[in-house]
PDB file of C-alpha atoms in Angstrom:
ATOM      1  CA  UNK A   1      95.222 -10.881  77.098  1.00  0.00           C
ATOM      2  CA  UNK A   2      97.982  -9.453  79.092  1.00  0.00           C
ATOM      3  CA  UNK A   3      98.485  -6.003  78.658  1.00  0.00           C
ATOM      4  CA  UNK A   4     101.105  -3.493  79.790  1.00  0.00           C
ATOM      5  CA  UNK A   5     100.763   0.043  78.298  1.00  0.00           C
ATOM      6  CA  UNK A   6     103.182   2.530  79.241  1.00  0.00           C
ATOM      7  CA  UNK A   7     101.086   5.088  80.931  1.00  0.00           C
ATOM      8  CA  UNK A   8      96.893   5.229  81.216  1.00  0.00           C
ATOM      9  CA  UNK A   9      95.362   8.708  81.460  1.00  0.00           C
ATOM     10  CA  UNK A  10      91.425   9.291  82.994  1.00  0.00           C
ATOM     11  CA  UNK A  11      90.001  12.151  82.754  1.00  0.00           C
ATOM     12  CA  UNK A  12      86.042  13.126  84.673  1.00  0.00           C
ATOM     13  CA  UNK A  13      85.803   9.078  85.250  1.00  0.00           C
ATOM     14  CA  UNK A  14      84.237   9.811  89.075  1.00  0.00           C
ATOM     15  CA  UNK A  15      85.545   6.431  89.936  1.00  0.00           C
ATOM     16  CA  UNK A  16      88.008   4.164  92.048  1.00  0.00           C
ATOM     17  CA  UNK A  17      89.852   2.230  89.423  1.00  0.00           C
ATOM     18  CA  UNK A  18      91.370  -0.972  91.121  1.00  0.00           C
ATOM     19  CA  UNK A  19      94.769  -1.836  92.080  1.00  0.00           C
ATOM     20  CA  UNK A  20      95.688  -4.211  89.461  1.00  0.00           C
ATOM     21  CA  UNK A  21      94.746  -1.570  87.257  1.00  0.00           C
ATOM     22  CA  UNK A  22      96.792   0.843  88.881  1.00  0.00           C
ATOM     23  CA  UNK A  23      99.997  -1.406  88.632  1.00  0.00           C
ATOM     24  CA  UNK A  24      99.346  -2.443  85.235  1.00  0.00           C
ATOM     25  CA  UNK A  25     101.128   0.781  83.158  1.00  0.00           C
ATOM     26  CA  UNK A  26     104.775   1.474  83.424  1.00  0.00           C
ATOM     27  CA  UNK A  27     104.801   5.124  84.373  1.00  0.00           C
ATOM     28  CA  UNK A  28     101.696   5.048  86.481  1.00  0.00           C
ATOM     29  CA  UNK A  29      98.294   6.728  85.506  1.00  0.00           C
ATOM     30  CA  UNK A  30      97.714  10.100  85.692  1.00  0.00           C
ATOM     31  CA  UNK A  31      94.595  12.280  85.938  1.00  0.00           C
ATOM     32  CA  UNK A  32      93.199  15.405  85.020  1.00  0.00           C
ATOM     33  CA  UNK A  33      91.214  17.196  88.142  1.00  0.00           C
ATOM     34  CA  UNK A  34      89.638  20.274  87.092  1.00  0.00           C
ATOM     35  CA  UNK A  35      90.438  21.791  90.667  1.00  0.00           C
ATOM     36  CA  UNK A  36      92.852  23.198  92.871  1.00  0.00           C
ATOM     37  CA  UNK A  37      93.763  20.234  94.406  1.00  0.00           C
ATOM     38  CA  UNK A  38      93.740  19.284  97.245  1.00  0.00           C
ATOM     39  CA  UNK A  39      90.929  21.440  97.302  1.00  0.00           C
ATOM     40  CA  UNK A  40      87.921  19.984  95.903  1.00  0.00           C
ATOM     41  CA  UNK A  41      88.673  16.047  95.990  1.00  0.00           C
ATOM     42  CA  UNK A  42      85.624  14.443  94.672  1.00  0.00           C
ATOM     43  CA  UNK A  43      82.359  13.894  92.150  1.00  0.00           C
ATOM     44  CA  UNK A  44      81.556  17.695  91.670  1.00  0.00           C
ATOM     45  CA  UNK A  45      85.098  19.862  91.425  1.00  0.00           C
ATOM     46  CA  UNK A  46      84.117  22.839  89.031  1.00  0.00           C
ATOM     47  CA  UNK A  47      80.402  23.108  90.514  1.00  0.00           C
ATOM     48  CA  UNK A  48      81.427  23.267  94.283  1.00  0.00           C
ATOM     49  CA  UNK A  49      84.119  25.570  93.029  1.00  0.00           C
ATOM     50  CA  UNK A  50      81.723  28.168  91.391  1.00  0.00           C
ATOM     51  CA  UNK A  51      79.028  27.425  94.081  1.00  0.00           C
ATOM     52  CA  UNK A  52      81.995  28.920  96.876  1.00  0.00           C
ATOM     53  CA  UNK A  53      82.934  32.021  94.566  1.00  0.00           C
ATOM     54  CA  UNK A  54      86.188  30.499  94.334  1.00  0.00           C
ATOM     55  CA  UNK A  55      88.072  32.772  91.959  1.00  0.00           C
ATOM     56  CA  UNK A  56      90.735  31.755  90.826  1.00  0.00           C
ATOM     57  CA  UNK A  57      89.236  28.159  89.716  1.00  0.00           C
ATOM     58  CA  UNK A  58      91.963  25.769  87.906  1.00  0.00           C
ATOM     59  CA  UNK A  59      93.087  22.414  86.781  1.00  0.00           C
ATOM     60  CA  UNK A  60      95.246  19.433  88.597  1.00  0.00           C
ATOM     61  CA  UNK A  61      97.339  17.053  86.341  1.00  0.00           C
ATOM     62  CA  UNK A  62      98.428  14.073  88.846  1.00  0.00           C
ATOM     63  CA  UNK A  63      99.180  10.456  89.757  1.00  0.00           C
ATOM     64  CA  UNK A  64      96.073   8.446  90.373  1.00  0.00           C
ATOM     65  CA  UNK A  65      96.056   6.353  93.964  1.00  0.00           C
ATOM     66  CA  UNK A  66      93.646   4.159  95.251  1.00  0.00           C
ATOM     67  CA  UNK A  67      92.253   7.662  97.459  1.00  0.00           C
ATOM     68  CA  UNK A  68      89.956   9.393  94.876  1.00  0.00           C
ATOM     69  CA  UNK A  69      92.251  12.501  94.299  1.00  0.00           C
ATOM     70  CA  UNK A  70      94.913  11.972  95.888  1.00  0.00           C
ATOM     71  CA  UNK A  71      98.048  11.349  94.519  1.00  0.00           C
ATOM     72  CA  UNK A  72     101.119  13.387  93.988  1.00  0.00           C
ATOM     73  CA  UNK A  73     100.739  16.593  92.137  1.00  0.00           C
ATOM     74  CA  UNK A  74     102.376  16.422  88.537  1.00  0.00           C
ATOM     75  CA  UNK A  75     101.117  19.964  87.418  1.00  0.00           C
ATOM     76  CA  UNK A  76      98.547  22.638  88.151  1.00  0.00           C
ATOM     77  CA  UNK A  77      97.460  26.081  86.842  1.00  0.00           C
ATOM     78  CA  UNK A  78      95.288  29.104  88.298  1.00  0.00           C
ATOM     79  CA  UNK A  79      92.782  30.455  86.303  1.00  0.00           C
ATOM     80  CA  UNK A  80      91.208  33.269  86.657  1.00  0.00           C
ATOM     81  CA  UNK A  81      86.963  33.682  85.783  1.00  0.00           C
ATOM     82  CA  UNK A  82      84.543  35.803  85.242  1.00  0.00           C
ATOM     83  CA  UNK A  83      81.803  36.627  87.898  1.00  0.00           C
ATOM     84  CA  UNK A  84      78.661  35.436  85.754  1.00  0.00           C
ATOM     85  CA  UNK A  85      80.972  32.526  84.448  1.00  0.00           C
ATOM     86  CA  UNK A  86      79.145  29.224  84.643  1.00  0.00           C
ATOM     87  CA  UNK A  87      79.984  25.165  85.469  1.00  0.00           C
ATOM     88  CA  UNK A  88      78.598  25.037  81.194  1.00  0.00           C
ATOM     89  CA  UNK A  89      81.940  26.624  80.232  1.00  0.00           C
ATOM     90  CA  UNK A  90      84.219  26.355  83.070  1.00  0.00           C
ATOM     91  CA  UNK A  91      84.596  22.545  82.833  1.00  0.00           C
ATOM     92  CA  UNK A  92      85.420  22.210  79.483  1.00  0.00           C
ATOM     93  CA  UNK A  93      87.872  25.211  79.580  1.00  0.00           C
ATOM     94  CA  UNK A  94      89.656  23.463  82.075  1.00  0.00           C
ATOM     95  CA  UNK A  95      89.504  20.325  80.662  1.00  0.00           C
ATOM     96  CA  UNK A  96      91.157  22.383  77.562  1.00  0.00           C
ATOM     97  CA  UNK A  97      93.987  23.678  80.009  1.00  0.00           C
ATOM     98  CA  UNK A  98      94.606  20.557  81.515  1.00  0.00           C
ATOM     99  CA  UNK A  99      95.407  18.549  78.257  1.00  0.00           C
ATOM    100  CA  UNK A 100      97.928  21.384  77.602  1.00  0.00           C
ATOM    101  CA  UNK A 101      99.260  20.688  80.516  1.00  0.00           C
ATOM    102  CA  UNK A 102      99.538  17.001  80.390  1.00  0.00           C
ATOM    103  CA  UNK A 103     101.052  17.353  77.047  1.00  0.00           C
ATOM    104  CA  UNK A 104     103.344  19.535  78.115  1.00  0.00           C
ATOM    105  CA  UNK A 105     104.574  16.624  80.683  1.00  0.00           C
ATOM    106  CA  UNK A 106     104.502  13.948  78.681  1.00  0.00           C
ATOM    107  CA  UNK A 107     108.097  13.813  77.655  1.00  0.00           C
ATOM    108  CA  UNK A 108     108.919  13.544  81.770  1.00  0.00           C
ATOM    109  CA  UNK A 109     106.489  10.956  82.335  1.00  0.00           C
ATOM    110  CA  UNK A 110     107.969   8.634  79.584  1.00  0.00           C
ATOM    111  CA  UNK A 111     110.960   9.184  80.404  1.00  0.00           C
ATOM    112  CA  UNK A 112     111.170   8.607  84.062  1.00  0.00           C
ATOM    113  CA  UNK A 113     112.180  12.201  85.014  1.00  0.00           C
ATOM    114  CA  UNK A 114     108.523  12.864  87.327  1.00  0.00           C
ATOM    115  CA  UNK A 115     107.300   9.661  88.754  1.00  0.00           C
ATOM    116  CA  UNK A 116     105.385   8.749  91.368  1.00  0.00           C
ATOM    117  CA  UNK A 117     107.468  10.043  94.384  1.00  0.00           C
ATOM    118  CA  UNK A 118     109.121  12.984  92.644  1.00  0.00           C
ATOM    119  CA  UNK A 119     106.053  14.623  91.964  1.00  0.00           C
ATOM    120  CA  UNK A 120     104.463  17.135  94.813  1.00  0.00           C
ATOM    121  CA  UNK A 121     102.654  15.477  97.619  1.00  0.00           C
ATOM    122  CA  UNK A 122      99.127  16.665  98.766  1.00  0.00           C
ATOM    123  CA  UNK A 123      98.472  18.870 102.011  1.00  0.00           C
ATOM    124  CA  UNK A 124      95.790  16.355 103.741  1.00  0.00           C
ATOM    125  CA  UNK A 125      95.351  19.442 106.133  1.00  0.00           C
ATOM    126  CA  UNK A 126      94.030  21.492 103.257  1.00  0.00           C
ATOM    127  CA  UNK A 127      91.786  18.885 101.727  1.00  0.00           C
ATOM    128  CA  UNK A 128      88.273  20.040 101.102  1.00  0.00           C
ATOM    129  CA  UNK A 129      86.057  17.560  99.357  1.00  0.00           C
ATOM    130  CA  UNK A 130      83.366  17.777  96.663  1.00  0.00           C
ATOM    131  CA  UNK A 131      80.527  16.596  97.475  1.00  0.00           C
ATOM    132  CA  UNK A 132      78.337  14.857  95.057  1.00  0.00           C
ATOM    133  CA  UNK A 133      75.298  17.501  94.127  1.00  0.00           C
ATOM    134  CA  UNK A 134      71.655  16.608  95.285  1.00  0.00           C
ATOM    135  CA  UNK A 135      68.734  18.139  93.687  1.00  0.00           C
ATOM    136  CA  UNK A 136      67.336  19.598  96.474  1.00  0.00           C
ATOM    137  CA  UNK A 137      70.599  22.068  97.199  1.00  0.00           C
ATOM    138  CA  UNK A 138      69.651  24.112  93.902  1.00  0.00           C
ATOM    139  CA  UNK A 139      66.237  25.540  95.309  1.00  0.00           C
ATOM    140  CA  UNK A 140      67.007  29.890  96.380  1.00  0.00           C
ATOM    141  CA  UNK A 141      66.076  30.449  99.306  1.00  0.00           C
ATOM    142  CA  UNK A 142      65.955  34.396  99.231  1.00  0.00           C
ATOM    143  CA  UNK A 143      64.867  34.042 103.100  1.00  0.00           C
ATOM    144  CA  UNK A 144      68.331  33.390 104.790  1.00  0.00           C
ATOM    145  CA  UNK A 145      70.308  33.463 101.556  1.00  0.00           C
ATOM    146  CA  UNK A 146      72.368  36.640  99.449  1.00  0.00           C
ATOM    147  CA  UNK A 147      71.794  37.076  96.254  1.00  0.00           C
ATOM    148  CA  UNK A 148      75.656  36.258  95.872  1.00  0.00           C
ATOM    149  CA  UNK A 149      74.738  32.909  97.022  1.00  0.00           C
ATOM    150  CA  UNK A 150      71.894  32.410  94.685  1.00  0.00           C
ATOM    151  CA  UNK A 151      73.816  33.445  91.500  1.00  0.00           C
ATOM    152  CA  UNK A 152      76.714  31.273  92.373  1.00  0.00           C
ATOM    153  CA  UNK A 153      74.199  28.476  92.703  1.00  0.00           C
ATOM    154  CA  UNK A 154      73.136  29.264  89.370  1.00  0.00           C
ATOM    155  CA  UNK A 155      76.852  29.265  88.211  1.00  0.00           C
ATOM    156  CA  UNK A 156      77.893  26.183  90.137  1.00  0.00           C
ATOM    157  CA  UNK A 157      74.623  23.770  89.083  1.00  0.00           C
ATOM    158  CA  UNK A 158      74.230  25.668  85.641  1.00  0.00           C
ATOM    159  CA  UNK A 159      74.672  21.755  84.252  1.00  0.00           C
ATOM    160  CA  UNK A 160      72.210  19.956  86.551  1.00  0.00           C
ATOM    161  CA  UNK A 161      70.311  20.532  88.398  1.00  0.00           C
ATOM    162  CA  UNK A 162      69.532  23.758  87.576  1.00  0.00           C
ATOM    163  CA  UNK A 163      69.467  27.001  90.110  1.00  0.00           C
ATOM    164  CA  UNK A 164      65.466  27.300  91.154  1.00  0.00           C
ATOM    165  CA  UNK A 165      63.253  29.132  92.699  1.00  0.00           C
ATOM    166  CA  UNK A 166      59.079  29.138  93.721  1.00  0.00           C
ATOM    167  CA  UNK A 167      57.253  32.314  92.914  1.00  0.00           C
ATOM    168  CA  UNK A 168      53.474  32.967  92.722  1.00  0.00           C
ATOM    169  CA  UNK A 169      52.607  34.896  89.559  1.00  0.00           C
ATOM    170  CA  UNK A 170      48.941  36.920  90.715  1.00  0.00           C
ATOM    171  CA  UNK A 171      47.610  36.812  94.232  1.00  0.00           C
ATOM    172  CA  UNK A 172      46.192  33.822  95.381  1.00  0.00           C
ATOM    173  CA  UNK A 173      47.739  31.543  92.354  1.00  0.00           C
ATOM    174  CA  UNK A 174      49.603  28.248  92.578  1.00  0.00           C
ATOM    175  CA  UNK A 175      52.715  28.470  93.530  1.00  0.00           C
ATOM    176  CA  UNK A 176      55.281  27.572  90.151  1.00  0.00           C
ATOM    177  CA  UNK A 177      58.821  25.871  90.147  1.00  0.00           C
ATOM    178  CA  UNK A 178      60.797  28.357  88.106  1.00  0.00           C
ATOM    179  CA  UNK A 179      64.375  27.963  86.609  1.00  0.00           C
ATOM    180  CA  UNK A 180      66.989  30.547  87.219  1.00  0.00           C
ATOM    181  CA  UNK A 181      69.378  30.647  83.640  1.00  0.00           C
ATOM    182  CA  UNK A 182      70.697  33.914  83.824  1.00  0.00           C
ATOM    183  CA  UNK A 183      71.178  36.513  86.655  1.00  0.00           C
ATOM    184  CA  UNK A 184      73.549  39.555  88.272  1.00  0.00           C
ATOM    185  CA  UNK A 185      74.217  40.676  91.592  1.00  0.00           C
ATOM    186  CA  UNK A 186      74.028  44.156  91.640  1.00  0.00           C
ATOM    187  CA  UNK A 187      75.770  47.096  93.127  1.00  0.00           C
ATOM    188  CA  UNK A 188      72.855  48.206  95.477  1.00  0.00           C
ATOM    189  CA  UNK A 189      70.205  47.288  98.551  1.00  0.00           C
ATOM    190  CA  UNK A 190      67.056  47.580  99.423  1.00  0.00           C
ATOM    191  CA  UNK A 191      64.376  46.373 102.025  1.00  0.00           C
ATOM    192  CA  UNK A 192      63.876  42.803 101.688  1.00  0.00           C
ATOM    193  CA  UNK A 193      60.647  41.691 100.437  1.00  0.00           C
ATOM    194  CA  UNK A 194      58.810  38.778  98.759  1.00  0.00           C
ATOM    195  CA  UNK A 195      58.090  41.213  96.142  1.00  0.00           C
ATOM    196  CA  UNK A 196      59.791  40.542  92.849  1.00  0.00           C
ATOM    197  CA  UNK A 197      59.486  43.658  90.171  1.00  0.00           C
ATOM    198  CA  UNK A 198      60.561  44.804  87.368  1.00  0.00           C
ATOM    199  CA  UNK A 199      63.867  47.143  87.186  1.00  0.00           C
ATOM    200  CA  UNK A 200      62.968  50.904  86.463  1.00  0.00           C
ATOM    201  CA  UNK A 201      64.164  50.403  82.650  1.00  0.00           C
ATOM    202  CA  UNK A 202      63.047  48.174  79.776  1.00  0.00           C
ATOM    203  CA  UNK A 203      66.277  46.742  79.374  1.00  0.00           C
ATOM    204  CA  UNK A 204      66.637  45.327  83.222  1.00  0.00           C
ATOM    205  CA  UNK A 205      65.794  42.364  84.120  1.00  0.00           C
ATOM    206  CA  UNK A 206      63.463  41.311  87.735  1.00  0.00           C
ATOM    207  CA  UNK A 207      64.998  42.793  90.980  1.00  0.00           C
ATOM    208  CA  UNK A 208      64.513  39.845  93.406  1.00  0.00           C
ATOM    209  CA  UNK A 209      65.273  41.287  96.958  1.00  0.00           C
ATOM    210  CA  UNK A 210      67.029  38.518  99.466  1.00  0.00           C
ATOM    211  CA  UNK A 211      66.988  39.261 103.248  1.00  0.00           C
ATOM    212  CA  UNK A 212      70.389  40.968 103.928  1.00  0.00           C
ATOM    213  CA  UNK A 213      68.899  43.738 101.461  1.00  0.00           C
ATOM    214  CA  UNK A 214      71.411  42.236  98.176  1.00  0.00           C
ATOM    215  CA  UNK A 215      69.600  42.382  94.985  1.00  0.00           C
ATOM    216  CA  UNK A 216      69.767  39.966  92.793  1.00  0.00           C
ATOM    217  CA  UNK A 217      68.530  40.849  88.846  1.00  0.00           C
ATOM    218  CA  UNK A 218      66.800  37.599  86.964  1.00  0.00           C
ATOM    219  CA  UNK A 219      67.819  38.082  83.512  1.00  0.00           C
ATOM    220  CA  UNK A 220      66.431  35.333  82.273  1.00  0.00           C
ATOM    221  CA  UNK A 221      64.035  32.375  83.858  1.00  0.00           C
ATOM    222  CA  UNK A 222      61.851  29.227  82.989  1.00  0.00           C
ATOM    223  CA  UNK A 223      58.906  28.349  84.199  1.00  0.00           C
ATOM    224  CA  UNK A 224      58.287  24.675  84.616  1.00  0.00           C
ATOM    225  CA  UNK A 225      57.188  22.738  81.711  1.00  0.00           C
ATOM    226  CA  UNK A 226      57.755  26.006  79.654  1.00  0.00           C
ATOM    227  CA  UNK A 227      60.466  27.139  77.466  1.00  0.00           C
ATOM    228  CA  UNK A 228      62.975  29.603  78.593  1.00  0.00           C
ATOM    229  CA  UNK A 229      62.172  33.332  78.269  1.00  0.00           C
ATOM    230  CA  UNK A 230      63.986  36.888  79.105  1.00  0.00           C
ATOM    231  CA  UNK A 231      62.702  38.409  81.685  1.00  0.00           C
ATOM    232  CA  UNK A 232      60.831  41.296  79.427  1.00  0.00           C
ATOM    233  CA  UNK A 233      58.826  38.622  77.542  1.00  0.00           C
ATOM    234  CA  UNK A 234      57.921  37.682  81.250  1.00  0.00           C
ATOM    235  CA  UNK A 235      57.086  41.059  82.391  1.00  0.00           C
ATOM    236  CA  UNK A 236      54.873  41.646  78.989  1.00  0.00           C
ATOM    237  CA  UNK A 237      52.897  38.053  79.941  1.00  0.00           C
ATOM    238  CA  UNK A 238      51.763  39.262  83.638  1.00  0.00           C
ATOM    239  CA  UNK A 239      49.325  41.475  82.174  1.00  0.00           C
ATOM    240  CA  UNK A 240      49.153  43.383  85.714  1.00  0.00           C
ATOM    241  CA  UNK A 241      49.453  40.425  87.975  1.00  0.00           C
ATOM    242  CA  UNK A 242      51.806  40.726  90.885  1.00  0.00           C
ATOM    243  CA  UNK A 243      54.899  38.482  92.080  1.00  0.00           C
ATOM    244  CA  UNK A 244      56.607  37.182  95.003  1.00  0.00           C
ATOM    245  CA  UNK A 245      58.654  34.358  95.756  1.00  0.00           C
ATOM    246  CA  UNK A 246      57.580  31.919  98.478  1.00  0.00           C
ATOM    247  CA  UNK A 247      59.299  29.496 100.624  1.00  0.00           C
ATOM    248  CA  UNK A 248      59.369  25.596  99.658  1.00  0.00           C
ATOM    249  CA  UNK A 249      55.789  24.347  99.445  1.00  0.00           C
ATOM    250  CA  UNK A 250      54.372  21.661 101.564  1.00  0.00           C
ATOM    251  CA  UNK A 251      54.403  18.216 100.123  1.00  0.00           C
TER     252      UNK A 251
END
């Protein structure tokens, strides 16, 4: 069947899409890149995005090339989020903005008014690409990391695969994978330690101490193979027992 539609739109498709493709509409095919472009070309946009701290995030509408992300700019918008903001609700907000926007150009495209080489060409000196997210680049290392770096892990792979850390619950015990899901830097330092207590009230959550003295608060965590809990319900289960994180455990 030969086809020849007037204008093909992708949207989080992650992959090269062949010339003869590419020639088949009559206005082109456009794209919406929930990034800054040309910052964050690539697989994993909103989550590197959130992982930096960028702030303002935002959404690319533009002409799909054979070079993953980078074609001439049709449209893009800043937006601003919050600090505890995660990848879970970023992505589809932009996703939401970027429609808008492609609607909005629609009438152009069709009629011939932004094409292909009157749209805004990329700054290849500004690229920065977006990696594709491996496992092993969620585990918090409160060692040699802040705890603005840990909670914008937890923002960034809030999806998959999941900010983590090791703590041992009671001297002596086995070490246990547990899942970050909710935490806040706060406003204060302290001496690092592996020590990881209780804040002075009820209603705070654990003070994990990283090594430039940032504290981070774990608001809520999972232990593997458990269901989710706040950290109070975790406090009330130690029954005395102490906690500390550890670094990655031998194989």
């Amino acid at each position: 069947m030969n086809i020849k539609p007037d204008l093909c739109i992708t949207a989080a498709y992650g992959q090269y899409l062949p010339k003869r493709f590419l020639a088949a509409p009559t206005y082109g095919t456009v794209n919406i890149h929930p990034s800054l472009l040309p910052r964050w070309r690539g697989a994993s946009p909103v989550q590197r995005s959130l992982e930096a701290g960028d702030n303002p995030v935002g959404v690319t509408v533009l002409f799909t090339v054979s070079k993953m992300d980078a074609g001439p700019v049709i449209s893009q918008k800043e937006e601003k989020v919050d600090d505890n903001d995660t990848a879970t609700n970023v992505l589809p907000h932009l996703f939401d903005i970027g429609t808008e926007l492609l609607v909005d150009a629609m009438p152009d495209l069709l009629s011939g008014k932004i094409t292909m080489n009157s749209a805004t060409t990329q700054d290849e000196d500004s690229v920065v690409q977006a990696a594709m997210i491996d496992s092993g680049e969620a585990e918090c290392k409160p060692w040699e990391e802040s705890a603005t770096t840990i909670h914008n892990k937890l923002r960034g792979f809030s999806m998959w695969p999941g900010a983590f850390v090791y703590l041992e619950v009671g001297e002596g015990m086995e070490v246990t994978k547990f899942k970050l899901l909710e935490t806040q830097v706060l406003d204060e330092t302290a001496d690092p330690t592996d020590a990881v207590v209780p804040g002075p009230s009820k209603k705070d959550g654990l003070r994990l101490v990283c090594a430039d003295g940032s504290v981070l608060e774990i608001n809520r965590l999972q232990p593997a193979t458990r269901k989710p809990m706040d950290a109070l319900s975790f406090v009330n289960g130690l029954n005395g027992k102490t906690v500390r994180w550890v670094k990655t455990p031998s194989e």
